[in-house]
XYZ file of C-alpha atoms in Angstrom:
683
model
C -132.303 -40.063 36.695
C -134.782 -40.270 33.312
C -136.705 -42.854 32.498
C -135.779 -43.945 29.080
C -138.809 -43.849 26.674
C -140.435 -47.481 25.892
C -139.855 -48.645 22.359
C -142.746 -47.793 20.426
C -141.976 -43.949 21.065
C -138.476 -44.225 20.410
C -139.302 -46.373 17.281
C -141.726 -43.065 16.436
C -139.734 -40.358 17.016
C -136.929 -42.306 14.674
C -139.659 -42.431 12.365
C -140.385 -37.942 12.213
C -137.026 -37.978 12.231
C -136.996 -39.669 9.137
C -139.657 -37.960 7.537
C -138.182 -34.347 8.123
C -134.761 -36.381 6.566
C -136.667 -36.737 3.131
C -137.832 -33.575 3.268
C -135.243 -32.201 3.913
C -133.336 -33.826 0.928
C -136.067 -33.414 -1.481
C -135.726 -29.488 -0.667
C -131.717 -29.669 -1.329
C -132.809 -31.265 -4.336
C -135.569 -28.281 -5.724
C -132.615 -26.125 -4.797
C -130.331 -26.747 -7.298
C -129.058 -23.972 -9.626
C -128.164 -25.452 -13.071
C -127.122 -22.459 -14.426
C -124.409 -22.431 -14.440
C -122.745 -26.323 -14.804
C -124.042 -26.709 -18.239
C -122.768 -26.125 -21.085
C -125.156 -25.690 -23.131
C -129.192 -25.656 -23.753
C -129.059 -29.683 -23.889
C -127.260 -30.418 -21.111
C -129.364 -27.597 -19.035
C -132.477 -29.624 -20.118
C -130.914 -33.019 -18.986
C -130.101 -32.293 -15.636
C -133.220 -30.760 -15.547
C -135.008 -33.771 -15.756
C -132.630 -35.773 -13.600
C -132.931 -32.892 -11.206
C -137.229 -33.683 -11.832
C -136.982 -37.239 -11.340
C -134.820 -37.603 -8.299
C -137.392 -34.338 -6.713
C -141.061 -36.821 -7.710
C -138.676 -40.505 -6.140
C -137.980 -37.889 -2.827
C -141.798 -37.657 -2.241
C -142.983 -39.235 0.916
C -146.319 -40.672 0.413
C -148.217 -40.289 3.723
C -149.728 -43.725 3.433
C -147.055 -45.604 2.943
C -144.538 -47.061 5.681
C -140.626 -44.861 4.995
C -139.123 -48.415 6.678
C -141.144 -51.708 7.625
C -138.291 -53.587 9.716
C -135.317 -53.183 11.413
C -131.355 -54.850 11.492
C -130.038 -55.010 14.312
C -126.331 -56.546 13.846
C -123.665 -59.135 16.376
C -120.475 -58.218 14.695
C -118.442 -55.987 13.008
C -117.860 -56.137 9.227
C -115.165 -59.267 7.701
C -113.584 -61.569 5.375
C -117.136 -63.742 5.350
C -119.994 -61.788 7.584
C -122.269 -59.878 6.684
C -122.537 -55.790 6.397
C -122.907 -54.449 9.636
C -120.678 -53.063 12.542
C -120.611 -54.090 16.144
C -124.222 -53.294 17.360
C -124.496 -51.392 14.196
C -128.364 -51.364 13.475
C -129.880 -50.836 10.294
C -133.803 -49.388 9.737
C -134.806 -51.076 6.714
C -137.167 -49.781 4.057
C -139.193 -48.429 0.487
C -136.137 -46.215 -0.378
C -133.027 -44.771 1.508
C -132.551 -41.818 3.581
C -129.777 -40.237 5.168
C -129.538 -37.564 7.425
C -127.627 -33.873 7.030
C -124.051 -35.552 7.985
C -124.883 -38.278 5.104
C -125.501 -41.223 7.477
C -128.396 -43.551 6.293
C -130.647 -43.122 9.052
C -133.411 -45.635 6.733
C -131.714 -48.242 4.419
C -132.838 -48.946 1.003
C -133.921 -52.556 0.573
C -132.288 -53.713 -2.322
C -128.809 -53.241 -0.332
C -127.010 -55.706 0.407
C -126.773 -55.061 4.113
C -130.518 -55.443 3.549
C -130.552 -59.090 2.191
C -131.070 -60.940 6.437
C -134.269 -59.128 6.175
C -135.861 -61.553 4.387
C -133.651 -63.891 4.411
C -131.646 -64.274 7.738
C -133.692 -67.930 9.801
C -133.511 -69.128 13.340
C -131.305 -72.119 11.260
C -129.863 -70.007 9.760
C -129.446 -66.091 11.069
C -126.419 -64.281 8.971
C -125.383 -62.561 12.120
C -128.832 -60.832 12.877
C -128.856 -60.471 16.634
C -132.531 -58.984 16.392
C -135.281 -58.646 13.393
C -137.716 -56.603 14.042
C -140.843 -56.188 12.145
C -143.355 -53.156 12.610
C -147.214 -52.467 12.415
C -148.871 -49.474 11.078
C -152.099 -47.557 11.121
C -153.433 -45.574 8.416
C -148.971 -44.277 8.109
C -148.699 -44.523 11.796
C -146.951 -46.794 13.723
C -148.325 -48.568 16.232
C -146.859 -52.115 17.023
C -143.834 -53.973 16.454
C -142.771 -57.303 16.557
C -139.391 -58.288 18.017
C -137.490 -62.403 16.486
C -134.154 -62.939 18.410
C -132.587 -65.314 15.738
C -128.987 -65.549 17.276
C -130.464 -65.791 20.501
C -130.890 -70.804 21.077
C -134.125 -70.187 23.673
C -136.353 -68.524 21.683
C -137.850 -70.699 19.225
C -139.620 -69.809 16.008
C -142.049 -68.669 15.261
C -144.417 -67.206 12.468
C -145.080 -63.437 12.320
C -148.107 -61.695 13.400
C -147.382 -58.845 11.509
C -146.142 -60.186 8.439
C -149.621 -62.728 8.602
C -151.600 -59.491 9.157
C -149.626 -56.902 6.240
C -150.068 -60.021 3.734
C -154.141 -60.596 4.506
C -154.414 -56.708 4.032
C -157.787 -56.104 2.678
C -157.480 -54.787 -0.744
C -158.777 -51.536 -2.219
C -156.913 -50.175 -5.245
C -154.330 -51.055 -7.446
C -151.530 -53.738 -6.565
C -149.613 -53.123 -3.906
C -145.389 -53.752 -3.208
C -144.833 -56.646 -1.092
C -141.534 -55.165 -0.357
C -142.028 -55.156 3.595
C -143.708 -59.725 3.332
C -140.697 -60.803 -0.110
C -140.795 -64.617 1.870
C -136.993 -66.904 1.601
C -137.315 -68.437 -1.925
C -138.805 -65.349 -2.944
C -135.918 -63.062 -2.588
C -133.470 -65.437 -3.817
C -135.829 -64.646 -7.503
C -136.001 -60.918 -6.880
C -131.796 -60.454 -6.181
C -130.113 -62.807 -9.028
C -128.288 -61.544 -11.956
C -128.734 -59.122 -14.667
C -126.928 -61.218 -17.176
C -129.582 -64.012 -17.124
C -133.220 -65.310 -18.110
C -135.235 -66.502 -15.290
C -138.394 -68.080 -15.320
C -141.335 -68.566 -12.437
C -144.009 -71.179 -12.616
C -146.338 -70.375 -10.001
C -149.733 -71.155 -8.870
C -152.338 -68.350 -8.090
C -151.516 -66.350 -4.856
C -147.982 -67.413 -5.139
C -146.926 -63.707 -5.520
C -145.707 -64.063 -9.332
C -146.343 -60.642 -11.135
C -145.057 -59.043 -7.596
C -141.377 -60.961 -7.325
C -141.334 -59.867 -11.029
C -141.301 -56.217 -10.625
C -139.445 -56.018 -7.349
C -136.627 -57.784 -9.268
C -137.152 -54.827 -11.804
C -136.666 -52.421 -8.787
C -133.650 -54.080 -7.290
C -132.265 -54.291 -10.588
C -132.866 -51.528 -11.947
C -130.876 -50.979 -8.157
C -128.336 -52.989 -8.900
C -127.703 -51.822 -12.363
C -128.723 -48.391 -12.907
C -126.543 -47.006 -15.668
C -126.688 -49.955 -17.395
C -130.657 -50.170 -17.643
C -130.441 -46.434 -18.307
C -129.319 -46.550 -21.322
C -130.421 -49.620 -22.551
C -134.627 -49.732 -21.201
C -136.509 -51.653 -19.038
C -139.662 -52.582 -20.084
C -143.221 -54.889 -18.270
C -145.469 -56.157 -20.563
C -148.540 -56.777 -19.312
C -151.991 -59.136 -20.979
C -154.404 -56.408 -21.340
C -154.744 -53.331 -19.995
C -156.705 -53.882 -16.743
C -153.782 -56.452 -15.548
C -151.451 -52.768 -16.423
C -153.585 -50.657 -14.554
C -153.739 -52.545 -11.770
C -149.857 -53.034 -11.511
C -148.923 -49.519 -12.700
C -148.328 -48.422 -8.778
C -146.200 -50.710 -7.726
C -142.943 -49.360 -8.933
C -143.203 -46.668 -8.324
C -144.398 -47.464 -4.846
C -140.861 -48.109 -5.097
C -139.230 -45.204 -6.758
C -138.815 -46.079 -9.666
C -140.564 -44.746 -12.039
C -138.647 -44.720 -15.166
C -140.351 -48.602 -15.980
C -142.088 -48.683 -19.590
C -145.909 -50.871 -19.627
C -146.928 -52.602 -22.866
C -148.928 -55.212 -23.643
C -148.194 -57.342 -26.535
C -150.742 -56.188 -29.485
C -148.529 -52.070 -27.910
C -144.684 -53.920 -29.726
C -146.925 -55.015 -32.889
C -148.272 -52.420 -33.453
C -147.545 -51.341 -37.036
C -151.294 -51.816 -38.708
C -154.341 -51.208 -36.872
C -156.029 -54.001 -35.782
C -159.896 -53.983 -36.977
C -159.963 -57.522 -37.379
C -160.440 -61.416 -36.245
C -159.042 -64.545 -36.622
C -160.772 -68.246 -36.800
C -159.610 -70.080 -34.154
C -157.812 -72.051 -37.098
C -156.544 -69.507 -38.190
C -154.219 -68.200 -35.384
C -153.201 -71.719 -34.690
C -151.414 -71.058 -37.772
C -150.677 -67.727 -37.636
C -148.657 -68.432 -33.841
C -147.206 -71.121 -35.614
C -143.326 -70.541 -35.257
C -143.390 -72.366 -38.327
C -144.558 -68.555 -40.032
C -141.182 -67.602 -39.575
C -139.508 -69.578 -42.011
C -142.545 -68.642 -44.305
C -141.242 -65.128 -43.707
C -137.730 -65.489 -44.031
C -138.113 -67.530 -47.554
C -141.068 -65.140 -48.700
C -137.995 -62.030 -48.016
C -135.348 -63.359 -49.315
C -137.378 -64.247 -53.230
C -137.279 -60.605 -53.709
C -133.415 -60.332 -54.248
C -132.974 -61.558 -57.853
C -129.525 -62.677 -59.112
C -127.867 -60.445 -61.498
C -128.114 -60.561 -65.282
C -126.470 -57.610 -66.724
C -123.434 -56.268 -65.616
C -123.360 -52.717 -63.958
C -121.055 -49.798 -65.333
C -120.186 -46.663 -64.499
C -119.266 -43.653 -65.738
C -116.592 -40.679 -63.642
C -115.227 -38.635 -66.132
C -113.924 -40.181 -69.819
C -113.999 -43.411 -67.745
C -116.325 -46.348 -68.230
C -116.315 -48.792 -65.201
C -117.058 -52.526 -65.555
C -118.647 -54.780 -62.968
C -119.164 -57.944 -65.052
C -122.543 -59.210 -64.047
C -120.761 -62.791 -63.317
C -118.822 -60.316 -60.235
C -122.138 -59.273 -58.652
C -123.430 -62.877 -58.629
C -120.643 -63.372 -56.530
C -121.295 -60.075 -54.463
C -124.603 -61.065 -53.650
C -124.283 -65.008 -53.257
C -121.732 -63.551 -50.747
C -124.705 -61.126 -48.869
C -126.962 -63.967 -49.047
C -124.764 -66.317 -47.441
C -124.255 -64.168 -44.892
C -127.897 -64.309 -42.740
C -128.206 -60.856 -42.805
C -131.439 -58.674 -41.775
C -132.299 -57.667 -45.497
C -132.511 -54.166 -45.171
C -128.871 -53.854 -43.870
C -127.965 -56.382 -47.029
C -130.169 -53.451 -49.810
C -127.511 -50.806 -47.540
C -124.424 -52.672 -48.178
C -124.551 -54.151 -51.440
C -123.834 -51.023 -53.105
C -121.128 -50.648 -51.187
C -120.117 -53.877 -52.396
C -120.129 -52.786 -56.123
C -118.607 -49.454 -55.600
C -115.068 -51.611 -53.915
C -116.212 -53.578 -57.088
C -114.362 -50.477 -58.849
C -112.385 -49.484 -56.577
C -110.666 -52.352 -56.617
C -109.820 -51.728 -60.941
C -109.396 -48.257 -60.196
C -106.323 -49.144 -58.760
C -105.784 -51.379 -61.239
C -105.005 -49.120 -63.395
C -103.257 -46.392 -61.545
C -105.789 -44.004 -59.916
C -105.209 -43.515 -56.914
C -109.306 -43.482 -54.604
C -110.325 -42.536 -51.796
C -112.808 -43.574 -49.732
C -114.829 -40.360 -51.236
C -114.355 -42.445 -54.122
C -116.051 -44.498 -52.723
C -119.191 -43.537 -51.243
C -119.503 -41.339 -54.756
C -119.958 -44.519 -56.769
C -122.273 -46.261 -54.123
C -124.461 -43.186 -55.403
C -124.135 -44.070 -59.306
C -126.988 -43.332 -60.308
C -126.416 -46.963 -62.851
C -125.112 -49.002 -59.433
C -128.918 -47.313 -57.656
C -130.823 -49.496 -60.385
C -129.319 -52.141 -60.382
C -129.673 -52.531 -56.261
C -133.475 -51.753 -57.369
C -133.049 -54.363 -60.168
C -131.791 -57.153 -57.965
C -132.264 -56.373 -53.944
C -135.457 -54.338 -53.529
C -136.796 -52.676 -51.645
C -139.670 -55.279 -49.213
C -142.284 -53.569 -47.209
C -143.152 -56.098 -44.214
C -146.953 -55.237 -43.846
C -147.395 -55.765 -47.915
C -145.121 -59.335 -47.630
C -147.771 -60.472 -45.085
C -151.036 -59.387 -47.199
C -149.454 -60.677 -50.075
C -148.688 -63.926 -48.515
C -152.740 -64.141 -46.920
C -153.726 -62.948 -50.288
C -152.001 -64.911 -53.328
C -152.639 -68.457 -52.928
C -149.763 -69.221 -55.502
C -147.310 -66.323 -53.113
C -148.227 -68.450 -50.453
C -147.830 -72.043 -51.777
C -144.161 -71.362 -53.101
C -142.825 -70.426 -49.458
C -144.820 -72.895 -47.297
C -143.439 -75.668 -48.751
C -142.799 -78.313 -47.307
C -143.907 -76.008 -44.207
C -147.866 -75.999 -44.214
C -150.069 -78.231 -44.947
C -152.591 -77.169 -47.798
C -155.185 -77.618 -44.989
C -153.038 -75.052 -42.581
C -152.388 -72.579 -45.886
C -156.015 -72.671 -46.796
C -156.583 -71.874 -42.627
C -154.938 -68.613 -42.789
C -156.060 -67.006 -46.715
C -158.122 -64.361 -46.063
C -161.773 -65.102 -48.493
C -163.564 -63.125 -50.305
C -163.172 -59.813 -51.664
C -159.363 -58.608 -51.463
C -158.351 -55.573 -49.623
C -156.910 -52.531 -52.024
C -154.039 -52.022 -50.135
C -152.637 -51.821 -46.126
C -154.618 -49.424 -45.114
C -158.456 -50.901 -45.574
C -156.823 -54.680 -44.260
C -158.532 -55.931 -41.352
C -155.469 -56.933 -39.735
C -155.749 -59.232 -36.605
C -153.488 -59.413 -34.096
C -151.957 -62.615 -35.199
C -151.072 -60.014 -38.594
C -149.848 -57.582 -36.279
C -147.611 -60.096 -34.879
C -146.347 -62.026 -39.012
C -145.753 -58.103 -39.415
C -143.371 -57.675 -37.046
C -141.903 -60.968 -37.176
C -140.997 -59.116 -41.161
C -140.056 -56.223 -39.864
C -136.987 -57.418 -38.014
C -136.046 -59.563 -40.868
C -135.826 -56.046 -42.931
C -134.135 -54.321 -39.983
C -133.113 -55.735 -36.146
C -135.298 -54.609 -33.864
C -133.892 -52.624 -30.655
C -132.759 -54.664 -27.649
C -133.831 -53.565 -24.899
C -131.710 -54.384 -21.099
C -134.109 -55.599 -19.194
C -137.895 -57.734 -19.743
C -140.181 -58.828 -17.321
C -143.473 -60.761 -19.747
C -146.531 -61.917 -17.227
C -149.564 -64.141 -18.061
C -146.862 -65.728 -20.419
C -148.163 -69.029 -20.547
C -151.354 -67.154 -23.264
C -149.210 -66.050 -25.971
C -148.353 -68.322 -29.371
C -144.788 -69.131 -30.337
C -144.791 -66.303 -32.652
C -145.925 -63.846 -30.016
C -141.958 -65.247 -28.408
C -140.048 -64.243 -30.838
C -141.860 -60.794 -30.804
C -141.335 -60.211 -26.822
C -137.372 -62.250 -27.742
C -136.811 -59.990 -30.641
C -136.835 -56.737 -27.810
C -134.133 -58.057 -25.008
C -131.803 -59.874 -28.088
C -128.265 -58.871 -25.812
C -130.192 -58.175 -22.931
C -132.136 -61.253 -20.475
C -135.661 -61.009 -19.154
C -138.365 -62.617 -16.238
C -140.883 -64.661 -17.055
C -143.749 -65.364 -15.028
C -146.623 -67.291 -15.685
C -149.107 -70.521 -14.864
C -150.220 -73.398 -17.151
C -152.039 -73.712 -15.378
C -153.676 -70.691 -15.960
C -153.615 -71.264 -20.479
C -156.822 -70.176 -21.616
C -155.315 -69.156 -25.897
C -156.406 -71.792 -28.596
C -151.870 -71.792 -28.486
C -151.346 -71.209 -24.309
C -147.846 -73.462 -23.024
C -146.801 -76.451 -22.648
C -144.017 -76.784 -21.839
C -141.297 -74.055 -20.367
C -138.521 -75.038 -22.364
C -140.240 -74.759 -25.486
C -141.883 -70.877 -24.316
C -137.950 -70.043 -23.642
C -136.794 -71.473 -26.828
C -138.985 -69.276 -28.784
C -137.916 -66.543 -26.579
C -135.355 -67.866 -27.827
C -133.862 -67.545 -24.237
C -132.565 -71.750 -23.969
C -130.810 -71.107 -21.077
C -132.875 -69.491 -18.981
C -133.338 -70.859 -15.148
C -136.728 -71.707 -14.375
C -138.168 -71.751 -10.861
C -140.962 -72.923 -9.580
C -143.117 -71.221 -6.700
C -145.567 -73.424 -4.404
C -146.259 -71.716 -1.088
C -149.514 -69.414 -1.393
C -150.028 -66.640 0.058
C -152.764 -64.923 -0.812
C -155.769 -67.747 -1.540
C -157.223 -69.043 1.329
C -156.139 -72.971 1.796
C -159.581 -73.731 1.295
C -160.220 -72.444 -1.712
C -157.328 -72.871 -3.636
C -157.778 -76.764 -1.787
C -161.414 -76.802 -4.016
C -159.820 -75.040 -7.152
C -157.467 -77.971 -7.687
C -159.618 -80.085 -8.227
C -159.495 -78.687 -11.798
C -156.583 -79.782 -11.621
C -155.940 -83.228 -13.405
C -157.893 -82.175 -15.793
C -155.476 -79.158 -16.714
C -151.686 -79.057 -16.415
C -152.114 -82.858 -15.383
C -148.053 -83.138 -13.130
C -148.193 -79.761 -11.761
C -147.846 -79.173 -7.996
C -150.757 -77.849 -6.117
C -150.176 -74.592 -4.759
C -149.504 -75.199 -1.010
C -151.604 -72.044 0.685
C -149.986 -69.897 4.384
C -153.251 -69.078 4.789
C -156.015 -70.258 7.176
C -159.296 -68.787 6.854
C -162.538 -71.341 7.718
C -165.390 -70.676 6.010
C -163.705 -68.549 2.476
C -165.526 -70.900 1.230
C -169.196 -71.434 -0.275
C -170.816 -73.476 -3.165
C -174.579 -72.923 -3.236
C -177.263 -74.236 -5.854
C -180.160 -71.663 -6.430
C -183.415 -72.737 -7.823
C -184.255 -71.760 -11.689
C -182.462 -69.168 -13.601
C -185.067 -67.276 -12.853
C -183.248 -66.703 -9.243
C -179.629 -66.947 -9.586
C -179.832 -62.742 -10.867
C -181.256 -61.710 -7.096
C -179.372 -64.508 -5.581
C -175.856 -62.727 -6.827
C -177.119 -59.591 -5.948
C -177.442 -60.950 -2.759
C -174.458 -62.026 -2.704
C -172.613 -59.169 -3.685
C -174.444 -56.813 -0.704
C -173.017 -58.968 1.839
C -169.147 -59.237 0.462
C -169.773 -55.595 0.735
C -171.022 -55.485 4.356
C -167.380 -56.958 4.665
C -164.178 -54.880 4.474
C -162.177 -55.380 1.340
C -163.191 -55.004 -1.715
C -165.941 -57.838 -3.682
C -164.799 -59.279 -7.824
C -168.480 -60.612 -9.183
C -166.939 -62.613 -12.280
C -169.027 -63.706 -15.093
C -169.476 -65.490 -18.382
C -168.958 -62.544 -21.027
C -172.381 -63.532 -21.976
C -173.556 -63.297 -18.870
C -171.892 -59.203 -17.935
C -175.005 -57.272 -19.633
C -177.817 -59.347 -17.289
C -175.941 -59.032 -14.091
C -175.212 -55.178 -15.080
C -178.971 -54.578 -15.093
C -179.639 -56.740 -12.199
C -177.031 -54.628 -9.606
C -177.822 -51.013 -11.161
C -181.319 -52.147 -10.712
C -180.323 -52.627 -7.462
C -178.995 -49.583 -6.453
C -175.381 -51.166 -6.678
C -172.359 -48.554 -8.433
C -170.161 -50.703 -9.731
C -166.435 -50.302 -11.695
C -164.560 -52.147 -14.445
C -161.512 -54.457 -14.640
C -159.202 -52.201 -14.168
C -160.628 -49.602 -12.335
C -159.411 -48.440 -8.870
C -162.119 -49.652 -6.681
C -161.818 -47.158 -3.559
C -163.561 -47.027 -0.395
C -166.937 -45.278 -2.344
C -166.606 -47.883 -4.671
C -165.586 -51.484 -3.292
C -167.500 -53.118 -6.480
C -165.727 -54.181 -9.847
C -168.057 -56.361 -12.410
C -165.489 -59.180 -14.624
C -166.418 -60.871 -17.292
C -164.301 -64.004 -16.740
C -162.007 -63.188 -19.991
C -160.282 -60.199 -17.948
C -160.408 -61.418 -14.672
C -156.670 -63.326 -15.098
C -154.107 -60.944 -12.833
C -156.682 -59.632 -11.120
C -157.329 -60.026 -7.249
C -160.210 -59.321 -5.102
C -160.815 -59.486 -1.083
C -164.286 -61.494 -2.144
C -165.550 -62.931 -4.966
C -168.849 -63.655 -6.057
C -168.634 -65.844 -8.992
C -172.039 -66.771 -11.184
C -173.054 -70.532 -12.509
C -169.203 -72.006 -13.099
C -170.743 -74.259 -16.325
C -171.062 -70.794 -18.014
C -167.054 -70.123 -17.795
C -167.367 -73.113 -19.291
C -169.038 -72.942 -21.912
C -168.228 -69.773 -23.008
C -164.269 -71.391 -24.290
C -163.533 -73.117 -27.691
C -163.339 -76.658 -25.419
C -163.870 -77.901 -22.665
C -159.290 -77.772 -21.747
C -159.353 -74.205 -22.781
C -162.969 -73.589 -20.607
C -162.052 -75.375 -17.054
C -158.490 -73.503 -17.669
C -161.091 -70.174 -17.421
C -162.615 -71.307 -14.487
C -159.445 -72.106 -12.642
C -158.570 -68.497 -12.974
C -162.242 -67.179 -11.894
C -162.481 -69.063 -9.241
C -158.562 -68.476 -7.737
C -158.886 -64.421 -7.687
C -160.745 -65.106 -3.908
C -157.489 -63.361 -1.333
C -160.693 -63.169 1.686
C -163.511 -65.781 0.447
C -164.903 -66.700 -2.715
C -168.909 -67.187 -3.513
C -169.711 -69.578 -5.966
C -173.324 -69.488 -6.916
C -175.219 -71.928 -9.853
C -178.013 -72.965 -10.822
C -176.028 -75.556 -13.483
C -174.941 -78.503 -12.627
C -170.973 -77.710 -11.853
C -168.944 -78.850 -13.703
C -167.608 -82.835 -13.200
C -164.475 -82.335 -12.999
C -165.050 -79.930 -9.895
C -167.748 -81.791 -8.495
């Protein structure tokens, strides 16, 4: 009688068989012959592209575990039971894999049958007899850990493999958390497509990962719909997007677009920069009404009739009737461009009514011809002229009388003065030194002229830094879809930073959104987050402090250096010490300090990266200006001169928020070095 293989050998065999099955699935896709199954070359190209995407999605990534867990169900499915079968076993992974007979070997983590892997507990086992987690080293399955959820004699305990995965060193871009999603995170990830969700989460609570995994889940559950309407992830800057760009492809989703708000509104070249006072006014939601008034002011009530000549007949639409048509179109509050397109057809309809009264029988072709008549075109141009959004905004910013006429009762004289351009007036749109806030105004004006296309779902990360007008720009991209809004009020570092999520969601056009709060921290060590949280009463009163689940004794070190001349050397020494450990190191400093530190690192022989560049085993040090630190994470952080970080901002509160961000980028350890006294709020 042969001895049954030990569990680890059995699981390794299943892993090898699953990889073989995935390879066979890919080979089947590559072997598809579509030469005789499409009607024309266009259909063939579309189908070929779909097959190519399918082949890409079936790639077997050597260092990405094909499955990370296993569920053994207790019972066969019933009306009120989980989707399992008696004795049935499911391996949970990043994608679905089946054998030659179509039987599943790995179940996609997003499938309903996988849900208990994230939510089952001793208190609510969800019909699970055993949950097994797997540990990997360099892509090889090396360990497993069992939880017998339905066994009353076994006590609940913290998973060592789960903790190890959470604490794994951060080298390279952001990775998925599909093996470590927690129950409260899973609820957000699997919430429906129809509703907008806003996630308030402190540092290390996984809000960014939750948002990305929610996109992956929605694409799984509503693929056909979202394939038609599209999905978009919006981040604060290019460095951040580069950092997160590998998460969705690792989950098998290759088609999700990524952009910054700047990308969304890139209708003009941004070459200028606003003073904070001007940016505050331009970013205020009141500017939307100023723009609406300015655009509608172009409509001029008609004073002359329209006379249409057709053959030997002349048809006259009197001025009072034209005025009634214009008034009716204005009352409908249509987009300016849509109403302008409707006006000639409405005039043509008035002519057709006269024709019918005269005994003629005009059809649609006659109406189209009348609408294109030169007299009608001339009248439309005089009454409802075309509007160029950029030229409109340029006039508002350079013509004080025009601005005053449309900002009356909305903006004070001081606010109008703050946004008016001084000095030489630019000759035109192309020569103007547009700011980012100006580009957002142009985007708003463009939407007032012609409706912006809506996507099926938008993820907005680091949302707390958006102005009301930027929220409106994002909201236009999901008017008929939904959104996932991610942010932390304590990390708002712009002069117009979000004060409350209710207000932000109103500007986004999603008043009915559900606000969820994540307070369990999985990234930042307890000692570090407690130190940073000393700032919360000053930067976000009333906001709950993150409760870290990570114990890392000795994770925090704060050292005062004797003199400014010694600080650079101390920073270099701290980086050297951090690089002696496993994982990535980030040196974060006030932007003004970066050139000096770059010179010190180079003189000491260190090679370093810029934010967003991918760390490798050979180059694990990144020099990070404090203004670009948001959303990034490193195993070890060396923070240079906290007071300089605070002083680099226009006001104390913003400076303390910037410092809070910098303090909370560390995953394993934080070293703070300073010569100037620490801010009193932190000391």
